Tab-separated table of C-alpha atoms and ligand atoms in Angstrom:
chain	number	residue	atom	x	y	z
A	1	MET	CA	9.658	31.687	-68.072
A	2	ALA	CA	9.731	27.957	-67.370
A	3	LYS	CA	10.372	26.814	-63.836
A	4	GLU	CA	13.324	24.497	-63.294
A	5	HIS	CA	13.343	21.988	-60.437
A	6	LYS	CA	13.570	23.838	-57.138
A	7	ASP	CA	16.844	22.256	-56.197
A	8	GLY	CA	17.936	20.786	-59.491
A	9	ALA	CA	17.909	17.059	-59.659
A	10	ALA	CA	15.052	14.583	-59.525
A	11	GLY	CA	14.794	12.232	-56.562
A	12	VAL	CA	13.392	9.350	-58.581
A	13	LEU	CA	12.750	8.401	-62.200
A	14	ALA	CA	9.593	6.391	-62.937
A	15	ILE	CA	9.224	4.943	-66.431
A	16	PHE	CA	5.785	3.947	-67.692
A	17	GLY	CA	6.010	1.471	-70.556
A	18	ILE	CA	9.301	-0.014	-69.340
A	19	SER	CA	8.518	-3.379	-70.984
A	20	GLY	CA	8.009	-1.818	-74.448
A	21	ASP	CA	10.006	-1.618	-77.611
A	22	LEU	CA	11.386	1.897	-77.183
A	23	ALA	CA	12.722	1.001	-73.738
A	24	LYS	CA	14.352	-2.116	-75.127
A	25	LYS	CA	15.960	-0.342	-78.079
A	26	MET	CA	16.781	3.075	-76.620
A	27	THR	CA	16.036	3.675	-72.947
A	28	PHE	CA	18.162	1.034	-71.246
A	29	ARG	CA	21.095	1.959	-73.485
A	30	ALA	CA	20.651	5.615	-72.524
A	31	LEU	CA	20.370	4.749	-68.827
A	32	TYR	CA	23.487	2.602	-69.063
A	33	ARG	CA	25.413	5.485	-70.634
A	34	LEU	CA	24.180	7.855	-67.925
A	35	GLU	CA	25.224	5.339	-65.285
A	36	ALA	CA	28.641	4.959	-66.910
A	37	THR	CA	29.241	8.710	-66.880
A	38	GLY	CA	28.094	9.083	-63.262
A	39	LYS	CA	25.021	11.132	-64.168
A	40	LEU	CA	22.455	8.665	-62.887
A	41	LYS	CA	21.878	9.058	-59.190
A	42	THR	CA	18.238	8.162	-58.633
A	43	PRO	CA	16.316	4.955	-58.133
A	44	ILE	CA	14.319	3.906	-61.204
A	45	VAL	CA	10.813	2.530	-60.931
A	46	GLY	CA	9.539	0.713	-64.015
A	47	VAL	CA	5.799	0.434	-64.578
A	48	ALA	CA	3.963	-1.746	-67.113
A	49	ILE	CA	1.053	-4.134	-67.477
A	50	ASP	CA	3.230	-7.250	-67.865
A	51	ASP	CA	3.314	-9.728	-65.061
A	52	TRP	CA	6.941	-9.064	-64.113
A	53	ASP	CA	8.767	-8.510	-60.821
A	54	ASP	CA	11.997	-6.700	-59.891
A	55	GLU	CA	14.116	-9.654	-60.904
A	56	LYS	CA	12.466	-9.993	-64.292
A	57	LEU	CA	12.907	-6.249	-64.957
A	58	ARG	CA	16.581	-6.465	-64.035
A	59	ALA	CA	17.097	-9.471	-66.279
A	60	HIS	CA	15.309	-7.638	-69.104
A	61	ALA	CA	17.477	-4.546	-68.585
A	62	HIS	CA	20.576	-6.740	-68.631
A	63	GLU	CA	19.519	-8.275	-71.900
A	64	ALA	CA	18.571	-4.943	-73.478
A	65	VAL	CA	21.898	-3.343	-72.531
A	66	THR	CA	23.874	-6.330	-73.730
A	67	ALA	CA	22.041	-6.192	-77.052
A	68	THR	CA	22.542	-2.460	-77.624
A	69	VAL	CA	25.884	-1.574	-75.983
A	70	SER	CA	29.052	-3.137	-77.287
A	71	ASP	CA	31.073	-4.677	-74.503
A	72	PRO	CA	29.206	-3.252	-71.487
A	73	ASP	CA	31.064	-2.968	-68.197
A	74	ASP	CA	29.675	-5.501	-65.684
A	75	GLU	CA	30.103	-3.198	-62.753
A	76	VAL	CA	28.233	-0.316	-64.434
A	77	LEU	CA	25.486	-2.679	-65.530
A	78	GLY	CA	25.241	-4.081	-62.008
A	79	ARG	CA	24.837	-0.573	-60.573
A	80	LEU	CA	22.102	0.196	-63.095
A	81	GLU	CA	20.247	-3.046	-62.355
A	82	ALA	CA	20.411	-2.344	-58.615
A	83	ARG	CA	18.482	0.909	-59.150
A	84	LEU	CA	15.551	-0.848	-60.799
A	85	SER	CA	12.283	-1.917	-59.208
A	86	TYR	CA	9.030	-2.870	-60.858
A	87	VAL	CA	5.362	-2.004	-60.417
A	88	GLN	CA	2.855	-4.100	-62.330
A	89	GLY	CA	-0.481	-2.545	-63.145
A	90	ASP	CA	-3.190	-1.427	-65.490
A	91	TYR	CA	-3.033	2.340	-66.138
A	92	ALA	CA	-6.804	2.604	-65.898
A	93	ASP	CA	-6.745	1.216	-62.363
A	94	ASP	CA	-6.276	3.601	-59.399
A	95	SER	CA	-4.535	0.935	-57.368
A	96	THR	CA	-1.639	0.936	-59.862
A	97	PHE	CA	-0.846	4.519	-58.879
A	98	GLU	CA	-1.084	3.650	-55.189
A	99	ARG	CA	1.581	1.024	-55.787
A	100	VAL	CA	3.647	3.533	-57.760
A	101	ARG	CA	3.407	5.911	-54.801
A	102	GLU	CA	4.681	3.252	-52.424
A	103	ALA	CA	7.543	2.464	-54.796
A	104	LEU	CA	8.582	6.147	-54.945
A	105	LYS	CA	9.106	6.041	-51.183
A	106	GLY	CA	8.399	9.732	-50.735
A	107	ALA	CA	11.276	10.832	-53.018
A	108	GLU	CA	11.087	14.519	-53.970
A	109	HIS	CA	10.835	15.882	-57.509
A	110	PRO	CA	9.848	12.682	-59.279
A	111	VAL	CA	10.283	12.576	-63.043
A	112	PHE	CA	7.726	10.398	-64.795
A	113	TYR	CA	8.721	9.292	-68.273
A	114	LEU	CA	5.779	8.099	-70.359
A	115	GLU	CA	6.947	5.889	-73.207
A	116	ILE	CA	3.478	4.512	-73.838
A	117	PRO	CA	0.976	4.765	-76.701
A	118	PRO	CA	-0.241	8.384	-76.992
A	119	PHE	CA	-3.868	7.522	-76.226
A	120	LEU	CA	-2.711	6.570	-72.703
A	121	PHE	CA	-0.885	9.840	-71.901
A	122	SER	CA	-3.784	11.549	-70.217
A	123	THR	CA	-5.001	8.359	-68.453
A	124	VAL	CA	-1.611	8.038	-66.769
A	125	VAL	CA	-1.291	11.729	-65.972
A	126	LYS	CA	-4.773	11.748	-64.413
A	127	GLY	CA	-3.915	8.595	-62.442
A	128	LEU	CA	-0.769	10.281	-61.142
A	129	GLY	CA	-2.741	13.397	-60.236
A	130	LYS	CA	-5.414	11.437	-58.406
A	131	ALA	CA	-2.772	9.657	-56.372
A	132	GLY	CA	-1.307	13.042	-55.386
A	133	LEU	CA	1.968	12.417	-57.188
A	134	THR	CA	2.171	15.385	-59.538
A	135	GLU	CA	2.567	18.436	-57.345
A	136	ASP	CA	6.325	18.420	-57.363
A	137	ALA	CA	6.799	16.340	-60.506
A	138	HIS	CA	7.817	16.659	-64.139
A	139	VAL	CA	6.338	14.430	-66.816
A	140	VAL	CA	8.292	13.532	-69.940
A	141	ILE	CA	6.027	12.810	-72.909
A	142	GLU	CA	7.143	10.924	-76.002
A	143	LYS	CA	6.258	12.074	-79.497
A	144	PRO	CA	3.917	12.287	-81.340
A	145	PHE	CA	2.236	15.083	-79.393
A	146	GLY	CA	-1.118	15.029	-81.136
A	147	HIS	CA	-2.077	13.958	-84.620
A	148	ASP	CA	-2.925	17.434	-85.878
A	149	LEU	CA	-3.520	20.896	-84.422
A	150	ALA	CA	-6.892	20.097	-82.842
A	151	SER	CA	-5.739	16.865	-81.191
A	152	ALA	CA	-2.532	18.497	-79.899
A	153	GLU	CA	-4.626	21.245	-78.300
A	154	ALA	CA	-7.056	18.693	-76.853
A	155	LEU	CA	-4.271	16.524	-75.442
A	156	ASN	CA	-2.633	19.531	-73.876
A	157	ALA	CA	-5.909	20.666	-72.327
A	158	GLU	CA	-6.304	17.232	-70.726
A	159	LEU	CA	-2.759	17.209	-69.369
A	160	CYS	CA	-3.177	20.744	-68.060
A	161	GLU	CA	-6.121	19.658	-65.918
A	162	VAL	CA	-3.404	18.104	-63.772
A	163	LEU	CA	-0.081	19.683	-64.751
A	164	THR	CA	1.241	23.145	-65.543
A	165	GLU	CA	3.054	23.800	-68.831
A	166	GLU	CA	6.351	23.984	-66.901
A	167	GLN	CA	5.856	20.430	-65.675
A	168	ILE	CA	5.446	18.920	-69.147
A	169	LEU	CA	8.639	17.928	-70.973
A	170	ARG	CA	7.794	17.002	-74.571
A	171	ILE	CA	10.465	14.971	-76.310
A	172	ASP	CA	11.694	15.602	-79.814
A	173	HIS	CA	14.797	13.432	-79.871
A	174	TYR	CA	16.283	15.492	-82.717
A	175	LEU	CA	16.809	18.311	-80.228
A	176	GLY	CA	18.965	15.960	-78.164
A	177	LYS	CA	21.330	15.374	-81.097
A	178	GLU	CA	24.686	17.075	-80.653
A	179	PRO	CA	24.925	18.118	-84.344
A	180	VAL	CA	21.510	19.797	-84.062
A	181	MET	CA	22.817	21.790	-81.093
A	182	ASP	CA	25.924	22.520	-83.162
A	183	ILE	CA	23.754	24.540	-85.567
A	184	THR	CA	23.086	27.127	-82.876
A	185	TYR	CA	26.743	27.209	-81.931
A	186	LEU	CA	28.058	27.578	-85.463
A	187	ARG	CA	25.565	30.313	-86.221
A	188	PHE	CA	26.039	32.376	-83.100
A	189	VAL	CA	29.491	31.824	-81.677
A	190	ASN	CA	31.047	32.846	-84.991
A	191	SER	CA	30.617	36.291	-86.384
A	192	ILE	CA	31.223	35.545	-90.063
A	193	LEU	CA	27.908	33.846	-90.813
A	194	GLU	CA	25.391	36.213	-89.313
A	195	PRO	CA	25.988	39.162	-91.725
A	196	VAL	CA	25.246	36.945	-94.753
A	197	TRP	CA	22.546	34.762	-93.212
A	198	ASN	CA	19.582	36.438	-94.849
A	199	ARG	CA	17.649	37.069	-98.058
A	200	GLU	CA	20.329	39.450	-99.369
A	201	HIS	CA	22.772	36.560	-99.722
A	202	ILE	CA	20.921	33.261	-99.481
A	203	SER	CA	18.809	32.155	-102.425
A	204	HIS	CA	17.143	29.138	-100.815
A	205	VAL	CA	17.562	26.554	-98.064
A	206	GLN	CA	17.066	22.833	-98.474
A	207	MET	CA	16.819	20.042	-95.933
A	208	THR	CA	16.866	16.284	-96.418
A	209	ILE	CA	15.990	13.661	-93.821
A	210	ALA	CA	16.445	10.413	-95.706
A	211	GLU	CA	16.694	6.824	-94.581
A	212	ASP	CA	17.943	3.975	-96.729
A	213	PHE	CA	15.594	1.444	-95.126
A	214	GLY	CA	11.851	0.925	-95.032
A	215	VAL	CA	9.219	0.818	-92.329
A	216	ASP	CA	10.337	-2.679	-91.251
A	217	ASP	CA	8.314	-3.920	-88.278
A	218	ARG	CA	6.678	-0.539	-87.540
A	219	GLY	CA	3.818	-0.915	-90.014
A	220	ARG	CA	1.020	-0.354	-87.512
A	221	PHE	CA	2.577	2.838	-86.114
A	222	TYR	CA	3.755	4.210	-89.433
A	223	ASP	CA	0.602	3.585	-91.451
A	224	ALA	CA	-1.320	5.831	-89.076
A	225	VAL	CA	1.321	8.561	-89.233
A	226	GLY	CA	3.285	8.976	-92.486
A	227	ALA	CA	6.379	11.061	-93.221
A	228	MET	CA	4.752	14.463	-92.694
A	229	ARG	CA	3.674	13.674	-89.121
A	230	ASP	CA	6.569	11.340	-88.348
A	231	VAL	CA	9.484	13.635	-89.118
A	232	ILE	CA	8.569	16.890	-90.874
A	233	GLN	CA	6.105	18.484	-88.416
A	234	ASN	CA	8.526	17.813	-85.572
A	235	HIS	CA	12.180	17.003	-86.339
A	236	ALA	CA	12.495	18.955	-89.597
A	237	LEU	CA	10.668	22.053	-88.381
A	238	GLN	CA	12.632	22.101	-85.129
A	239	VAL	CA	15.874	22.022	-87.116
A	240	LEU	CA	14.561	24.701	-89.453
A	241	GLY	CA	13.756	26.767	-86.351
A	242	LEU	CA	17.410	26.695	-85.329
A	243	ILE	CA	18.631	27.421	-88.864
A	244	ALA	CA	16.367	30.416	-89.383
A	245	MET	CA	15.606	31.940	-85.962
A	246	GLU	CA	16.850	35.348	-84.883
A	247	PRO	CA	19.810	35.416	-82.468
A	248	PRO	CA	18.742	34.549	-78.935
A	249	THR	CA	18.758	37.572	-76.688
A	250	GLY	CA	20.100	37.789	-73.180
A	251	ASN	CA	21.207	34.821	-71.257
A	252	HIS	CA	18.037	33.390	-69.870
A	253	HIS	CA	17.354	29.723	-70.293
A	254	ASP	CA	14.278	30.062	-72.504
A	255	SER	CA	15.706	32.436	-75.081
A	256	ILE	CA	16.227	29.845	-77.827
A	257	ARG	CA	12.720	28.456	-77.456
A	258	ASP	CA	11.345	32.004	-77.600
A	259	LYS	CA	13.205	32.744	-80.834
A	260	LYS	CA	12.102	29.502	-82.455
A	261	LEU	CA	8.520	30.301	-81.567
A	262	GLU	CA	8.848	33.756	-83.113
A	263	LEU	CA	10.149	32.126	-86.301
A	264	PHE	CA	7.357	29.554	-86.414
A	265	LYS	CA	4.838	32.355	-86.014
A	266	ALA	CA	6.352	34.066	-89.053
A	267	MET	CA	6.043	30.941	-91.179
A	268	ARG	CA	3.206	30.829	-93.666
A	269	THR	CA	0.659	28.093	-93.389
A	270	THR	CA	1.682	25.635	-96.099
A	271	ASP	CA	0.096	25.434	-99.531
A	272	PRO	CA	-0.973	21.917	-100.657
A	273	HIS	CA	0.084	22.903	-104.207
A	274	HIS	CA	3.662	22.963	-102.964
A	275	TYR	CA	3.541	19.511	-101.440
A	276	VAL	CA	4.467	16.134	-102.949
A	277	ARG	CA	3.759	12.785	-101.322
A	278	GLY	CA	5.250	9.447	-102.304
A	279	GLN	CA	4.916	5.837	-101.221
A	280	TYR	CA	7.633	3.283	-101.888
A	281	GLU	CA	6.669	0.246	-103.912
A	282	GLY	CA	6.249	-2.610	-101.449
A	283	PHE	CA	4.920	-0.504	-98.557
A	284	LEU	CA	1.493	-2.128	-98.908
A	285	ASP	CA	3.058	-5.532	-98.212
A	286	VAL	CA	4.487	-4.426	-94.868
A	287	LYS	CA	2.879	-6.224	-91.936
A	288	ASP	CA	-0.021	-4.260	-90.383
A	289	VAL	CA	-0.211	-1.732	-93.243
A	290	ALA	CA	-3.717	-1.451	-94.725
A	291	PRO	CA	-3.860	-3.020	-98.218
A	292	ASP	CA	-5.212	0.214	-99.701
A	293	SER	CA	-3.117	2.576	-97.548
A	294	THR	CA	-2.424	6.033	-98.973
A	295	THR	CA	0.066	6.910	-96.236
A	296	GLU	CA	3.154	8.706	-97.534
A	297	THR	CA	6.612	7.268	-96.887
A	298	PHE	CA	8.131	10.302	-98.626
A	299	ALA	CA	7.128	13.940	-98.431
A	300	ALA	CA	8.576	17.091	-99.953
A	301	VAL	CA	7.302	20.565	-99.234
A	302	GLU	CA	8.142	24.207	-99.801
A	303	LEU	CA	7.841	26.584	-96.863
A	304	GLU	CA	7.929	30.351	-96.659
A	305	ILE	CA	8.813	32.741	-93.896
A	306	ASP	CA	7.363	36.218	-93.752
A	307	ASN	CA	9.929	38.198	-91.841
A	308	TRP	CA	12.610	40.780	-92.599
A	309	ARG	CA	15.391	38.207	-92.797
A	310	TRP	CA	13.786	35.548	-94.966
A	311	SER	CA	11.007	37.039	-97.044
A	312	GLY	CA	11.227	35.568	-100.576
A	313	VAL	CA	13.676	32.787	-99.639
A	314	PRO	CA	12.062	29.368	-100.186
A	315	PHE	CA	12.791	26.597	-97.694
A	316	PHE	CA	12.474	23.088	-99.129
A	317	ILE	CA	12.222	19.979	-96.989
A	318	ARG	CA	12.139	16.370	-98.140
A	319	ALA	CA	11.979	13.300	-95.919
A	320	GLY	CA	11.565	9.678	-96.820
A	321	LYS	CA	12.122	6.002	-96.259
A	322	TYR	CA	13.989	3.781	-98.718
A	323	MET	CA	16.007	6.598	-100.190
A	324	PRO	CA	19.437	5.978	-101.777
A	325	ALA	CA	21.293	6.930	-98.557
A	326	LYS	CA	20.837	7.641	-94.867
A	327	SER	CA	21.367	11.349	-94.733
A	328	SER	CA	20.089	14.162	-92.583
A	329	GLU	CA	21.379	17.593	-93.521
A	330	VAL	CA	20.488	21.218	-94.194
A	331	THR	CA	22.099	23.381	-96.830
A	332	ALA	CA	21.868	27.121	-97.271
A	333	VAL	CA	22.539	27.953	-100.914
A	334	PHE	CA	23.948	31.422	-101.592
A	335	ARG	CA	23.238	33.674	-104.528
A	336	ARG	CA	25.461	33.144	-107.537
A	337	PRO	CA	28.297	35.575	-108.109
A	338	PRO	CA	28.021	37.660	-111.292
A	339	LEU	CA	29.350	36.321	-114.569
A	340	LEU	CA	32.694	38.055	-115.132
A	341	GLY	CA	34.350	35.870	-117.696
A	342	ILE	CA	36.542	34.141	-115.110
A	343	GLY	CA	36.972	30.391	-115.526
A	344	HIS	CA	36.302	30.213	-119.259
A	345	GLY	CA	33.198	32.288	-118.915
A	346	LYS	CA	31.287	29.497	-117.165
A	347	THR	CA	28.565	30.541	-114.747
A	348	PRO	CA	30.014	30.127	-111.277
A	349	GLU	CA	28.213	27.731	-108.979
A	350	PRO	CA	26.689	29.145	-105.798
A	351	ASN	CA	28.452	28.732	-102.475
A	352	LYS	CA	26.724	26.471	-99.987
A	353	VAL	CA	26.887	25.959	-96.251
A	354	THR	CA	25.811	22.490	-95.136
A	355	PHE	CA	25.118	21.266	-91.631
A	356	ARG	CA	25.257	17.477	-91.562
A	357	ILE	CA	23.408	15.722	-88.765
A	358	GLU	CA	23.779	12.182	-90.148
A	359	PRO	CA	26.010	10.385	-90.952
A	360	THR	CA	29.227	11.657	-89.323
A	361	PRO	CA	28.099	15.068	-88.070
A	362	GLY	CA	29.867	18.085	-89.443
A	363	SER	CA	29.671	21.256	-91.439
A	364	ARG	CA	30.985	22.179	-94.858
A	365	MET	CA	31.393	25.437	-96.660
A	366	ARG	CA	31.528	24.878	-100.391
A	367	MET	CA	33.833	27.397	-102.015
A	368	TYR	CA	35.373	27.314	-105.496
A	369	ALA	CA	38.998	27.777	-106.439
A	370	LYS	CA	41.059	27.742	-109.585
A	371	LYS	CA	41.719	24.369	-111.118
A	372	ALA	CA	45.495	23.942	-111.259
A	373	GLY	CA	46.914	24.590	-114.699
A	374	GLU	CA	43.532	25.437	-116.243
A	375	GLU	CA	41.341	28.464	-116.644
A	376	ALA	CA	38.512	26.776	-114.761
A	377	PHE	CA	37.188	26.487	-111.234
A	378	GLU	CA	36.538	23.496	-109.021
A	379	PRO	CA	35.082	22.902	-105.532
A	380	ALA	CA	37.410	23.749	-102.654
A	381	ASP	CA	35.554	22.703	-99.535
A	382	LEU	CA	36.137	23.878	-95.991
A	383	GLU	CA	35.022	21.026	-93.789
A	384	VAL	CA	34.798	20.484	-90.076
A	385	LEU	CA	33.718	17.244	-88.416
A	386	PHE	CA	32.069	17.711	-85.037
A	387	GLU	CA	32.775	14.393	-83.329
A	388	ARG	CA	36.277	14.127	-81.903
A	389	ILE	CA	35.931	10.525	-80.787
A	390	PRO	CA	33.142	8.681	-82.625
A	391	GLY	CA	30.496	7.365	-80.249
A	392	GLU	CA	31.674	9.398	-77.307
A	393	ASP	CA	29.288	12.354	-77.505
A	394	PRO	CA	26.052	11.979	-75.549
A	395	GLU	CA	23.312	10.341	-77.601
A	396	PRO	CA	19.875	11.987	-77.913
A	397	TYR	CA	18.000	9.919	-75.329
A	398	GLU	CA	20.944	9.958	-72.963
A	399	ARG	CA	21.080	13.741	-73.211
A	400	LEU	CA	17.324	14.286	-72.885
A	401	LEU	CA	16.728	11.844	-70.027
A	402	GLY	CA	19.828	13.200	-68.314
A	403	ASP	CA	18.499	16.737	-68.703
A	404	ALA	CA	15.050	15.760	-67.420
A	405	ILE	CA	16.448	14.243	-64.243
A	406	ALA	CA	18.946	17.057	-63.768
A	407	GLY	CA	16.173	19.669	-64.087
A	408	ARG	CA	17.299	21.247	-67.394
A	409	HIS	CA	14.362	21.840	-69.688
A	410	THR	CA	15.500	23.939	-72.620
A	411	LEU	CA	15.729	21.026	-75.066
A	412	PHE	CA	12.096	20.020	-74.606
A	413	THR	CA	9.423	21.485	-76.848
A	414	ARG	CA	6.845	23.891	-75.505
A	415	GLN	CA	3.164	23.679	-76.328
A	416	ASP	CA	3.161	27.057	-78.088
A	417	ALA	CA	5.767	25.793	-80.579
A	418	ILE	CA	3.990	22.456	-81.037
A	419	GLU	CA	0.768	24.274	-81.893
A	420	GLU	CA	2.517	26.580	-84.363
A	421	THR	CA	4.193	23.685	-86.157
A	422	TRP	CA	0.874	21.858	-86.466
A	423	ARG	CA	-0.707	25.097	-87.720
A	424	ILE	CA	1.978	25.369	-90.415
A	425	VAL	CA	1.377	21.871	-91.829
A	426	GLN	CA	-2.363	21.557	-91.145
A	427	PRO	CA	-3.500	22.282	-94.778
A	428	LEU	CA	-1.327	19.374	-95.951
A	429	LEU	CA	-3.090	17.070	-93.512
A	430	ASP	CA	-6.527	18.352	-94.521
A	431	ASP	CA	-5.815	18.208	-98.247
A	432	PRO	CA	-2.922	15.798	-98.745
A	433	GLY	CA	-3.374	15.181	-102.476
A	434	PRO	CA	-2.450	11.934	-104.211
A	435	VAL	CA	0.324	9.654	-103.081
A	436	LEU	CA	2.738	8.835	-105.914
A	437	PRO	CA	4.686	5.579	-106.144
A	438	TYR	CA	8.484	5.489	-106.157
A	439	ALA	CA	10.984	2.687	-106.446
A	440	PRO	CA	12.938	1.854	-103.285
A	441	GLY	CA	16.437	3.286	-103.496
A	442	THR	CA	15.402	6.437	-105.372
A	443	TRP	CA	14.833	10.033	-104.213
A	444	GLY	CA	11.055	9.714	-104.306
A	445	PRO	CA	8.661	10.596	-107.111
A	446	LYS	CA	10.017	12.896	-109.841
A	447	GLU	CA	7.341	15.441	-108.907
A	448	ALA	CA	9.543	16.278	-105.901
A	449	ASP	CA	12.083	17.703	-108.349
A	450	GLU	CA	9.387	19.825	-109.963
A	451	LEU	CA	8.784	21.459	-106.580
A	452	MET	CA	12.111	23.245	-106.960
A	453	ARG	CA	11.757	24.115	-110.604
A	454	GLY	CA	12.995	27.592	-111.412
A	455	VAL	CA	14.924	27.844	-108.136
A	456	ALA	CA	17.430	25.012	-108.033
A	457	HIS	CA	17.595	21.260	-107.709
A	458	TRP	CA	18.024	18.953	-104.747
A	459	SER	CA	21.721	18.697	-103.914
A	460	ASP	CA	23.292	15.279	-103.631
A	461	PRO	CA	23.806	14.569	-99.962
A	462	TRP	CA	27.247	15.241	-98.546
A	463	LEU	CA	28.403	11.772	-97.540
A	464	PRO	CA	31.635	10.851	-95.781
B	1	BG6	C1	11.665	8.960	-85.358
B	1	BG6	C2	10.730	8.443	-86.407
B	1	BG6	O1	11.063	9.977	-84.621
B	1	BG6	O2	12.839	9.450	-85.981
B	1	BG6	C3	11.401	7.372	-87.243
B	1	BG6	O3	9.565	7.912	-85.807
B	1	BG6	C4	12.711	7.868	-87.793
B	1	BG6	O4	10.557	6.941	-88.305
B	1	BG6	C5	13.566	8.474	-86.688
B	1	BG6	O5	13.364	6.745	-88.335
B	1	BG6	C6	14.802	9.149	-87.250
B	1	BG6	O6	15.656	9.523	-86.217
B	1	BG6	P1	17.101	8.883	-86.065
B	1	BG6	O7	17.688	9.565	-84.873
B	1	BG6	O8	16.932	7.422	-85.853
B	1	BG6	O9	17.814	9.185	-87.343
């Protein structure tokens, strides 16, 4: 069982890579929101190579918050800025970590957040270890954790020369999304779903993670990664874990992670014949993308689970850039009712339960009812929207950083699950097959439709 902080909260938060893009776009906004809700209580030490000082960091934070938060409160922003101090240094240089130690001022339970390029993770962790800073610490690691199964194992082995598994908090920001947590709640705090949530009643499950924009200025990062590594191995499989896992048992804090792991272990290693890759026309013109790149910006795959609940139920996932809509959702499609001559003898459509993560989180149960005045049926949806006040729920980075400093670790991914998810997709990385072109604004190459042939078709996303 994972160890939580001895007495809960961290005494200091140190952020490596504070001058980078992720910090600018996400971290300062998250810290501001934590400050505004009274959840930020520690000093924050920023570390980076840039020749900055405390004042420059504070000015940068001010600018980043002003750019990402609408109408920030001056007093809250002032409090956040007052927490910040800066350490300049090269991560390969021992003296950097000596300066970090001085800046921590002996605070207990430090949390180190590494938002730096992955090849620097183990350099920084070793530097921290050498400076004697890790004994009582937790280290938050950004995704991607590895590039495939072998590199994820190798990275973990390097980190574990210094840290224990319990000290490593691997981020998958999807797990910090409220509507992703809602999946567990809807499934297990209601008793009507569980009896039908299995192969007896569900014919297949489909998930879409679509974005209606391209790779933009992330060409260098994305060209080395592609849709399979960028969102399917991590975000999509973590969501699938929550959709398909067995009910958590007992009330101990690791029970959900244990059940997801059990599910991942039951998933078959994927078959490259059930995998379609696409690349949007124009991707090769994106800055820093290789002119002959075969990286996929769209991927669709069929997955299978060999357990009592799901055997024979296909799970389809598609994810892509430049799709017709921004939509992230999962739908369980039920078996059709028998043909009984009701509704002019038409074959009834199957019922569906959809969990919508983006946009406007919610859930919908698609039922059918009689069309007024006609012998026909029509959709009669039961819908619930999760957000009471838009924008008020904690955002993923706010939730995850808040959890890390408060000593709550259940939303971070464990190494055993990371290795299983890489194992599941590894054949697709080894034998990716051709990449097929698609026009921006479409649902990828038509071969993605073929993947479902004989089972169903991709549902149109449920949009507000
Ligand atoms: C990130 C990927 O992990 O998730 C991005 O690197 C993707 O390519 C993003 O756009 C999607 O998450 P969200 O929360 O922005 O919808």
